[in-house]
């Protein structure tokens, strides 16, 4: 149906015993966009993703994926989506190529169709030379790329990625982002979770900020920064535990100030002017830095805590 | 393509057994892995074969005959051989559905990936149970050939020994898999040995039920291997009766219950 969101959740809840991992969240993902769940560890991102992937029944609320109900049509939905779980779940007893083959068979794909697709996915994941190798000795980045290749075996219209780059070095992360851009340009809808604000800013058209099972805010990365932050941030770094006693001396300069144990964050639209004003107060911080506001600042503003500590 | 030989093996298996949905995809996966370690099952079949040989060479010379059905007297080796056949089917099924399934469930996390596809918990249970059953049946098939070579088959009914092995394999793999989903660590597998060894020794393997006091007879009659042994013995000795329908029904029911429990447990463990 045109206009209907590809994924739609309302009042979605996931309860594990006494823990409410997802506490009544609302969201909608449109076809073709890259949508993110940004939040710290334990925010409920994976629990949400598992419900969308139809491997975890919801406790209550509404959820529709591809216009279908995961409770009733789980197998049909799973047949049309691709999943990259937080932990790689590759089959270590099989080779790279066999991993793709066997996974394709789980989708009932005929061998004749799989053969060319496997070669194409190996090229996409830059793993052609490692095709007949065991999976175990591959690097973290290679395993992640193979997991993504595997998730594409059924040519899904929707790809779910749970922390796709956590634990990878910067080079491997960028290589992976590059693969994801390509998928998006081919029209695949991407839904990803991350606790890296740069990843969310780079990849997501739209995102929700999650905290303790709830949605704290929703919008585009730039829209969120515009709504909750100033354009720039001046960071004054002090020795550990020293920032607090300097806060009062500069609190009147910026629009808003955040006090972290080792830093003061001064939110302002004119970074350089703020720096000059601070220098006139003779505080002697260890370092002074002017930077663009990020989603990290949005998160701090919304929750009073840092995204990654 | 590397999977082709594995699928070929699948085509040889009767389609009736495979009419169980997507579970066969897991069998295909297991065959692909087994290709690389084809020698591992050899140790499993070696045990009952050694028993059979040692009885032919040793005990069979001392114990010349044993009272069979209808006041008949049966030479010792043909009496014991069908019991060893039943336990070889049991062993193959149990090894696969306990150790191997536990490894895949708790360490390799194979089923987490499988369940992200259209396959469901019931497909996982059916796939593994049927694969384990096939391993048990393969052991039994090797054993039947050994029996024939040693002259321990005394009836044409023996052609049904393999279907009987299928039932034994099914019963033990299903219950074995269900039990495996409750295991908390490798030490719990000692319990499997604790259950299998007395069953092997007491299920009228080496002497008839009439040897036991009545209370022990009742206990033995409740255990599954007894029914498997009774069934295979009727077939290879040629004393088939109505009681054998009961033995078969027991095994099939045990398989069905085990399978249902295994499916539910996979669901509760992995689809939380
Ligand atoms: N299977 C589970 N059983 C019990 N608690 C769980 C389970 N999965 C997640 N939780 C709890 O739910 C909360 C959210 O976890 P999760 O969804 O994994 O968050 P995130 O992916 O954002 O780090 C955490 O407190 C976590 O401990
Ligand atoms: Mg997570």
XYZ file of C-alpha atoms and ligand atoms in Angstrom:
609
model
C 0.000 0.000 0.000
C 1.461 3.404 -0.901
C 2.037 5.744 1.990
C 1.984 2.998 4.580
C 5.192 2.858 6.631
C 7.401 -0.187 6.091
C 7.674 -0.680 9.838
C 5.280 0.747 12.308
C 5.346 0.455 16.084
C 3.010 1.999 18.614
C 3.047 1.515 22.366
C 5.524 -1.301 21.762
C 6.603 -3.061 24.972
C 9.084 -5.829 25.734
C 9.235 -7.157 29.268
C 11.770 -9.707 30.561
C 10.616 -10.772 33.999
C 10.809 -7.575 36.001
C 12.926 -5.738 33.426
C 11.022 -3.560 30.986
C 13.555 -3.528 28.152
C 11.297 -1.579 25.795
C 8.782 0.658 27.506
C 6.055 1.698 25.107
C 7.832 3.202 22.106
C 6.339 4.714 18.938
C 8.151 4.878 15.618
C 7.621 4.524 11.887
C 10.139 3.649 9.176
C 9.446 4.698 5.594
C 10.467 2.709 2.545
C 13.913 3.596 1.212
C 15.194 5.512 4.214
C 17.992 4.745 6.632
C 16.513 4.775 10.090
C 18.466 4.581 13.336
C 17.979 3.695 16.963
C 20.646 5.631 18.844
C 21.199 4.964 22.512
C 23.632 3.714 25.144
C 24.035 0.078 26.184
C 20.898 -1.278 27.763
C 18.607 1.295 26.126
C 16.506 -1.464 24.549
C 17.799 -1.245 20.976
C 18.464 -4.955 20.472
C 15.186 -5.913 22.101
C 13.388 -3.645 19.641
C 15.316 -5.041 16.683
C 14.560 -8.613 17.697
C 10.859 -7.866 17.825
C 11.022 -6.320 14.360
C 12.992 -9.335 13.118
C 10.226 -11.636 14.398
C 12.508 -13.602 16.716
C 11.104 -12.161 19.919
C 7.366 -11.880 20.589
C 6.237 -8.460 21.786
C 4.757 -8.172 25.256
C 2.163 -5.619 24.182
C 1.530 -2.803 21.723
C 1.180 -2.682 17.959
C 3.864 -3.703 15.507
C 3.628 -4.141 11.795
C 6.519 -5.049 9.485
C 6.027 -4.876 5.706
C 2.341 -4.476 6.473
C 2.251 -7.851 8.268
C 1.906 -8.845 11.917
C 5.033 -10.539 13.346
C 2.902 -12.664 15.676
C 0.975 -14.186 12.788
C 3.242 -13.898 9.765
C 6.698 -14.234 11.312
C 8.031 -16.711 8.780
C 6.754 -14.671 5.824
C 8.301 -11.486 7.178
C 11.602 -13.193 7.922
C 11.658 -14.457 4.354
C 11.660 -10.888 3.042
C 14.079 -9.158 5.409
C 17.791 -9.429 6.133
C 19.204 -9.490 9.648
C 22.672 -8.615 10.918
C 22.569 -9.495 14.618
C 24.653 -7.742 17.257
C 26.812 -10.853 17.690
C 28.048 -12.528 14.501
C 26.330 -15.887 14.260
C 28.306 -17.359 11.392
C 28.582 -21.112 11.023
C 32.185 -21.756 12.042
C 32.064 -25.357 10.852
C 31.565 -24.189 7.267
C 33.628 -22.194 4.775
C 32.801 -18.635 3.742
C 31.080 -19.799 0.573
C 29.228 -22.603 2.347
C 27.933 -20.126 4.904
C 26.215 -18.214 2.146
C 25.002 -21.400 0.470
C 23.497 -22.984 3.574
C 21.894 -19.737 4.684
C 20.325 -19.354 1.247
C 18.942 -22.873 1.540
C 17.255 -21.895 4.816
C 15.273 -19.503 2.624
C 14.405 -22.357 0.260
C 16.338 -20.720 -2.576
C 17.148 -23.060 -5.447
C 20.766 -23.960 -6.044
C 20.811 -22.530 -9.566
C 19.747 -19.148 -8.226
C 22.194 -19.235 -5.329
C 25.292 -20.017 -7.343
C 25.636 -16.655 -9.156
C 24.300 -14.697 -6.189
C 26.950 -16.099 -3.869
C 29.740 -14.982 -6.202
C 28.178 -11.553 -6.478
C 27.867 -11.222 -2.694
C 31.452 -12.373 -2.191
C 32.560 -9.560 -4.475
C 30.317 -7.099 -2.654
C 31.856 -8.131 0.672
C 35.378 -8.161 -0.829
C 35.780 -11.775 0.217
C 36.150 -13.545 -3.130
C 39.709 -14.659 -2.369
C 38.643 -16.071 1.002
C 35.650 -17.944 -0.382
C 36.933 -21.426 0.382
C 38.527 -20.555 3.707
C 37.132 -21.429 7.075
C 35.344 -18.564 8.807
C 37.148 -18.802 12.134
C 40.464 -17.103 11.214
C 38.858 -14.156 9.393
C 39.318 -10.684 10.903
C 36.470 -8.993 12.746
C 35.805 -6.695 9.804
C 35.693 -9.615 7.357
C 33.317 -11.567 9.563
C 31.061 -8.563 9.786
C 31.113 -8.112 6.015
C 30.320 -11.795 5.575
C 27.420 -11.474 7.999
C 26.103 -8.577 5.939
C 26.586 -10.524 2.699
C 24.732 -13.445 4.275
C 21.856 -11.194 5.294
C 21.485 -10.163 1.633
C 21.175 -13.698 0.265
C 17.388 -13.433 -0.090
C 17.586 -9.964 -1.706
C 15.726 -8.361 1.180
C 13.813 -5.120 0.816
C 14.548 -4.317 4.442
C 17.861 -4.796 6.231
C 18.143 -4.748 10.036
C 21.629 -4.062 11.417
C 22.219 -4.259 15.155
C 25.408 -2.327 15.972
C 27.003 -3.125 12.620
C 30.413 -1.618 13.420
C 30.851 -2.074 17.172
C 34.296 -3.449 17.918
C 35.768 -2.650 14.492
C 38.766 -0.431 13.854
C 38.161 2.893 12.026
C 39.281 1.570 8.651
C 36.987 -1.448 8.844
C 34.129 0.785 9.955
C 34.508 3.064 6.958
C 34.686 0.094 4.599
C 31.450 -1.130 6.100
C 29.707 2.217 5.937
C 30.639 2.329 2.286
C 28.837 -1.013 1.698
C 25.783 0.304 3.493
C 25.654 3.474 1.369
C 25.679 1.293 -1.712
C 22.788 -0.777 -0.450
C 20.817 2.314 0.367
C 21.393 3.751 -3.084
C 20.013 0.480 -4.472
C 16.777 1.149 -2.603
C 17.208 -1.160 0.380
C 15.607 0.241 3.523
C 18.138 0.218 6.360
C 17.299 0.078 10.041
C 20.285 0.172 12.331
C 21.134 0.573 15.964
C 24.267 2.214 17.219
C 25.748 3.882 20.233
C 28.147 5.837 18.058
C 26.847 9.307 17.333
C 29.113 9.674 14.298
C 27.667 6.503 12.804
C 24.145 7.771 13.339
C 25.027 11.142 11.786
C 26.755 9.531 8.812
C 24.236 6.865 7.958
C 20.796 7.833 9.191
C 18.243 10.006 7.448
C 16.153 9.853 10.553
C 16.585 8.401 13.988
C 15.094 8.032 17.407
C 17.170 8.593 20.517
C 16.487 5.762 22.940
C 17.135 5.801 26.650
C 16.066 3.250 29.267
C 13.506 1.650 27.018
C 11.857 4.856 25.907
C 12.177 7.212 22.948
C 13.620 10.519 24.129
C 13.470 12.334 20.760
C 12.961 11.758 17.078
C 14.144 13.514 13.939
C 16.953 13.885 11.416
C 20.473 14.211 12.884
C 20.702 17.890 11.870
C 17.127 18.551 12.961
C 17.790 17.108 16.406
C 20.956 19.127 16.814
C 19.104 22.258 15.729
C 16.263 21.566 18.115
C 18.208 20.629 21.216
C 21.589 22.297 20.753
C 23.395 25.356 19.573
C 25.498 25.197 16.441
C 28.843 25.045 18.211
C 30.344 23.838 21.442
C 33.356 25.148 23.300
C 35.006 22.481 25.400
C 37.138 23.599 28.318
C 39.174 20.718 29.666
C 40.401 20.730 33.262
C 42.141 18.273 35.526
C 39.954 15.406 36.809
C 37.249 16.688 39.177
C 38.255 20.323 38.735
C 35.714 21.499 36.221
C 32.894 21.976 38.704
C 34.489 24.806 40.641
C 35.161 26.781 37.437
C 31.613 26.448 36.126
C 30.174 29.492 37.902
C 32.844 31.765 36.525
C 31.805 31.241 32.895
C 28.164 30.211 33.230
C 26.877 33.573 32.011
C 28.807 33.502 28.701
C 27.127 30.747 26.628
C 23.468 29.970 26.066
C 23.793 26.841 28.137
C 26.508 25.001 30.045
C 27.022 21.313 30.845
C 29.376 20.263 33.610
C 31.225 16.946 33.114
C 33.805 15.750 35.662
C 36.802 16.823 33.572
C 35.200 19.295 31.161
C 32.863 22.209 30.767
C 30.736 22.264 27.600
C 29.674 25.731 26.562
C 26.821 25.741 24.040
C 26.949 28.748 21.781
C 26.279 29.889 18.244
C 29.519 31.894 18.116
C 32.345 29.641 19.164
C 35.229 32.063 18.631
C 33.559 34.928 20.458
C 32.845 32.582 23.365
C 36.477 31.478 23.487
C 37.607 35.132 23.645
C 35.147 35.852 26.423
C 36.391 32.819 28.366
C 40.022 33.874 27.936
C 39.279 37.256 29.501
C 38.235 35.434 32.702
C 41.715 33.918 33.159
C 40.693 30.352 34.048
C 43.688 28.541 32.565
C 42.030 25.343 31.396
C 44.278 22.503 30.210
C 42.865 22.880 26.708
C 40.227 24.797 24.770
C 38.452 23.339 21.758
C 35.726 24.682 19.491
C 33.694 22.037 17.663
C 30.419 21.457 15.912
C 27.553 20.218 18.106
C 26.830 16.500 17.659
C 24.189 13.957 18.600
C 26.308 13.263 21.654
C 25.375 16.747 22.860
C 21.740 16.114 22.044
C 21.833 12.978 24.139
C 23.501 14.770 27.011
C 20.866 17.473 26.851
C 18.011 14.974 26.792
C 19.216 12.586 29.472
C 21.878 14.405 31.463
C 24.229 11.514 30.680
C 26.840 10.659 28.078
C 26.200 8.206 25.277
C 29.483 6.346 25.585
C 31.587 6.668 28.690
C 28.990 -26.459 -5.730
C 29.997 -27.939 -2.431
C 26.462 -28.567 -1.263
C 25.560 -30.785 -4.149
C 26.855 -34.034 -2.778
C 25.062 -33.367 0.475
C 21.798 -32.812 -1.355
C 22.354 -35.934 -3.389
C 22.502 -37.935 -0.170
C 19.225 -36.282 0.775
C 17.538 -37.410 -2.410
C 18.337 -41.028 -1.612
C 16.398 -40.805 1.648
C 12.731 -41.698 1.202
C 10.684 -38.545 0.603
C 8.118 -39.752 3.142
C 10.649 -39.166 5.900
C 11.428 -35.749 4.504
C 7.888 -34.500 4.131
C 8.410 -32.299 7.133
C 8.919 -28.826 5.741
C 12.055 -26.782 6.090
C 13.683 -29.045 8.659
C 15.494 -30.792 5.841
C 17.571 -27.660 5.242
C 19.235 -28.280 8.571
C 19.941 -31.866 7.518
C 21.604 -30.488 4.413
C 23.749 -28.251 6.613
C 24.695 -31.140 8.888
C 25.645 -33.371 5.972
C 27.873 -30.614 4.634
C 29.691 -30.496 7.979
C 29.759 -34.291 8.335
C 31.498 -34.654 4.973
C 34.606 -33.229 6.600
C 34.492 -35.494 9.618
C 33.050 -38.647 8.061
C 35.274 -40.887 10.203
C 33.841 -39.679 13.517
C 30.752 -41.952 13.467
C 32.942 -45.013 12.978
C 33.722 -45.134 16.692
C 30.012 -45.251 17.457
C 29.336 -48.286 15.329
C 32.484 -50.051 16.499
C 31.107 -50.716 19.986
C 28.127 -52.942 19.140
C 30.133 -54.641 16.417
C 32.804 -55.612 18.944
C 30.089 -56.937 21.229
C 28.706 -59.037 18.417
C 32.107 -60.441 17.515
C 33.074 -61.142 21.114
C 29.830 -62.993 21.706
C 30.261 -65.056 18.571
C 33.802 -65.957 19.584
C 33.391 -66.197 23.366
C 30.132 -66.260 25.306
C 28.266 -67.899 22.438
C 30.466 -70.955 22.882
C 29.595 -71.217 26.584
C 25.913 -70.284 26.434
C 24.691 -72.524 23.679
C 21.004 -71.635 23.649
C 18.419 -69.505 25.371
C 14.636 -69.963 25.769
C 12.833 -67.969 23.063
C 9.146 -67.336 22.343
C 6.741 -70.294 22.183
C 9.084 -72.576 24.175
C 11.678 -72.519 21.447
C 15.406 -72.647 22.042
C 17.535 -70.096 20.263
C 21.305 -70.097 19.821
C 22.918 -67.312 21.805
C 24.407 -65.057 19.088
C 21.163 -64.696 17.051
C 19.414 -63.973 20.355
C 21.724 -61.125 21.391
C 22.396 -59.666 17.925
C 18.999 -57.944 17.433
C 19.339 -56.323 20.850
C 22.715 -54.936 19.835
C 21.094 -53.758 16.623
C 18.507 -51.832 18.609
C 21.131 -50.297 20.850
C 23.286 -49.273 17.882
C 20.317 -47.314 16.504
C 19.863 -45.792 19.950
C 23.539 -44.853 20.289
C 23.770 -43.138 16.929
C 20.667 -41.100 17.601
C 21.576 -40.173 21.160
C 25.144 -39.047 20.440
C 23.947 -36.767 17.695
C 21.039 -35.288 19.585
C 22.836 -34.705 22.850
C 26.481 -33.695 22.375
C 26.210 -32.250 18.904
C 22.943 -30.439 19.453
C 24.160 -29.018 22.753
C 27.266 -27.642 21.081
C 25.199 -26.027 18.342
C 22.662 -24.681 20.804
C 24.958 -23.217 23.450
C 28.290 -22.535 21.772
C 28.098 -22.376 17.990
C 24.746 -20.540 18.193
C 23.708 -22.185 14.940
C 20.007 -21.997 15.685
C 20.070 -18.270 16.442
C 21.042 -17.716 12.823
C 18.637 -20.360 11.538
C 15.682 -18.788 13.329
C 16.340 -15.413 11.676
C 15.267 -17.062 8.405
C 11.805 -18.424 7.582
C 12.708 -21.562 9.562
C 10.940 -21.886 12.897
C 11.593 -23.656 16.190
C 9.661 -26.725 15.044
C 11.782 -26.904 11.872
C 14.931 -26.862 13.988
C 13.622 -29.655 16.211
C 12.426 -31.769 13.285
C 15.606 -31.235 11.294
C 17.895 -32.268 14.130
C 15.737 -35.166 15.256
C 15.479 -36.613 11.770
C 19.192 -36.127 11.170
C 20.004 -37.962 14.407
C 17.514 -40.656 13.481
C 19.301 -41.070 10.155
C 22.602 -41.485 11.951
C 21.076 -44.152 14.193
C 19.578 -45.871 11.160
C 22.917 -45.787 9.365
C 24.545 -47.529 12.340
C 21.755 -50.094 12.318
C 22.173 -50.691 8.595
C 25.867 -51.440 9.014
C 24.984 -53.714 11.879
C 22.343 -55.618 9.890
C 24.934 -56.333 7.227
C 27.280 -57.674 9.912
C 24.497 -59.863 11.306
C 23.693 -61.271 7.895
C 27.346 -62.031 7.269
C 27.606 -63.879 10.593
C 24.403 -65.823 9.971
C 22.498 -64.211 12.839
C 19.401 -63.404 10.796
C 16.870 -66.193 10.961
C 13.774 -64.788 9.231
C 12.681 -62.841 6.176
C 10.871 -60.503 8.593
C 14.339 -59.008 9.075
C 13.711 -56.725 6.092
C 11.648 -54.706 8.556
C 14.573 -54.374 10.948
C 15.585 -51.085 9.338
C 12.134 -49.496 9.660
C 12.267 -50.664 13.268
C 15.632 -48.939 13.616
C 14.043 -45.783 12.212
C 11.454 -45.900 15.012
C 14.096 -46.525 17.654
C 16.227 -43.719 16.259
C 13.265 -41.381 16.184
C 12.223 -42.142 19.757
C 15.686 -41.672 21.205
C 16.701 -38.663 19.144
C 13.484 -36.822 19.967
C 13.706 -37.477 23.692
C 17.475 -36.918 23.605
C 17.010 -33.520 22.004
C 14.278 -32.588 24.459
C 16.578 -33.582 27.351
C 19.462 -31.621 25.833
C 17.459 -28.404 25.948
C 17.361 -28.779 29.743
C 21.118 -29.368 30.169
C 22.973 -26.698 32.122
C 26.525 -27.785 31.308
C 28.655 -30.593 29.981
C 28.596 -32.397 33.332
C 24.864 -32.978 32.883
C 25.768 -35.358 30.091
C 26.925 -37.850 32.687
C 23.205 -38.328 33.279
C 22.823 -39.491 29.699
C 25.424 -42.181 30.297
C 23.738 -43.006 33.573
C 20.475 -43.631 31.743
C 21.915 -45.439 28.723
C 24.191 -47.997 30.339
C 21.642 -49.715 32.641
C 19.126 -49.610 29.813
C 21.603 -51.309 27.547
C 22.368 -53.983 30.140
C 18.844 -54.662 31.414
C 16.630 -54.355 28.327
C 16.693 -58.154 27.820
C 19.854 -57.613 25.809
C 21.678 -60.644 27.153
C 18.909 -62.760 28.736
C 15.107 -62.919 28.698
C 12.714 -60.929 30.833
C 11.642 -64.057 32.729
C 15.031 -64.030 34.496
C 14.000 -60.979 36.550
C 11.762 -60.760 39.609
C 8.332 -59.398 38.744
C 8.946 -55.847 40.002
C 12.059 -55.504 37.865
C 10.192 -56.899 34.884
C 7.691 -54.046 35.239
C 10.457 -51.466 35.421
C 12.147 -52.900 32.343
C 8.855 -52.997 30.457
C 8.471 -49.275 31.025
C 11.809 -48.360 29.437
C 12.041 -47.604 25.715
C 15.016 -49.729 24.737
C 13.153 -52.829 25.931
C 10.482 -52.157 23.323
C 13.084 -51.529 20.647
C 14.885 -54.763 21.505
C 11.658 -56.767 21.583
C 10.686 -55.423 18.185
C 13.988 -56.066 16.418
C 14.249 -59.491 18.055
C 10.789 -60.513 16.822
C 11.778 -59.443 13.336
C 15.186 -61.071 12.994
C 14.101 -64.275 14.756
C 10.755 -64.384 12.925
C 8.353 -64.505 15.894
C 6.262 -61.491 14.973
C 3.061 -61.010 16.970
C 0.479 -58.423 18.006
C 2.713 -57.377 20.863
C 5.068 -55.903 18.302
C 2.451 -53.388 17.259
C 2.467 -52.218 20.850
C 6.267 -51.955 20.870
C 6.184 -49.900 17.682
C 3.407 -47.685 19.019
C 5.410 -47.042 22.196
C 8.419 -45.882 20.157
C 6.410 -43.675 17.835
C 4.555 -42.080 20.736
C 7.845 -41.431 22.514
C 9.179 -39.801 19.356
C 6.108 -37.601 18.981
C 6.167 -36.443 22.595
C 9.922 -35.808 22.518
C 9.600 -33.805 19.333
C 6.799 -31.661 20.722
C 8.777 -30.923 23.888
C 11.952 -30.193 21.918
C 10.120 -27.700 19.662
C 8.609 -25.884 22.601
C 11.903 -25.747 24.445
C 13.797 -24.370 21.436
C 11.114 -21.714 21.207
C 11.359 -20.727 24.874
C 15.156 -20.767 24.852
C 15.782 -18.859 21.648
C 12.658 -16.920 20.724
C 12.426 -14.854 23.888
N 16.826 -12.133 27.115
C 16.821 -11.224 28.099
N 16.469 -11.565 29.348
C 16.451 -10.652 30.338
N 16.784 -9.371 30.196
C 17.148 -8.947 28.975
C 17.189 -9.856 27.863
N 17.594 -9.170 26.772
C 17.795 -7.896 27.181
N 17.529 -7.762 28.496
C 17.623 -6.523 29.277
O 16.871 -5.537 28.624
C 17.531 -4.271 28.658
C 17.737 -3.778 27.243
O 18.689 -4.588 26.595
P 19.014 -4.471 25.049
O 17.752 -4.457 24.286
O 20.003 -5.521 24.726
O 19.673 -3.033 24.980
P 20.723 -2.435 23.930
O 20.719 -3.287 22.710
O 20.241 -1.048 23.670
O 22.052 -2.434 24.602
C 18.808 -4.499 29.433
O 18.592 -4.119 30.764
C 19.036 -5.982 29.324
O 19.727 -6.468 30.445
Mg 22.241 -4.275 21.799
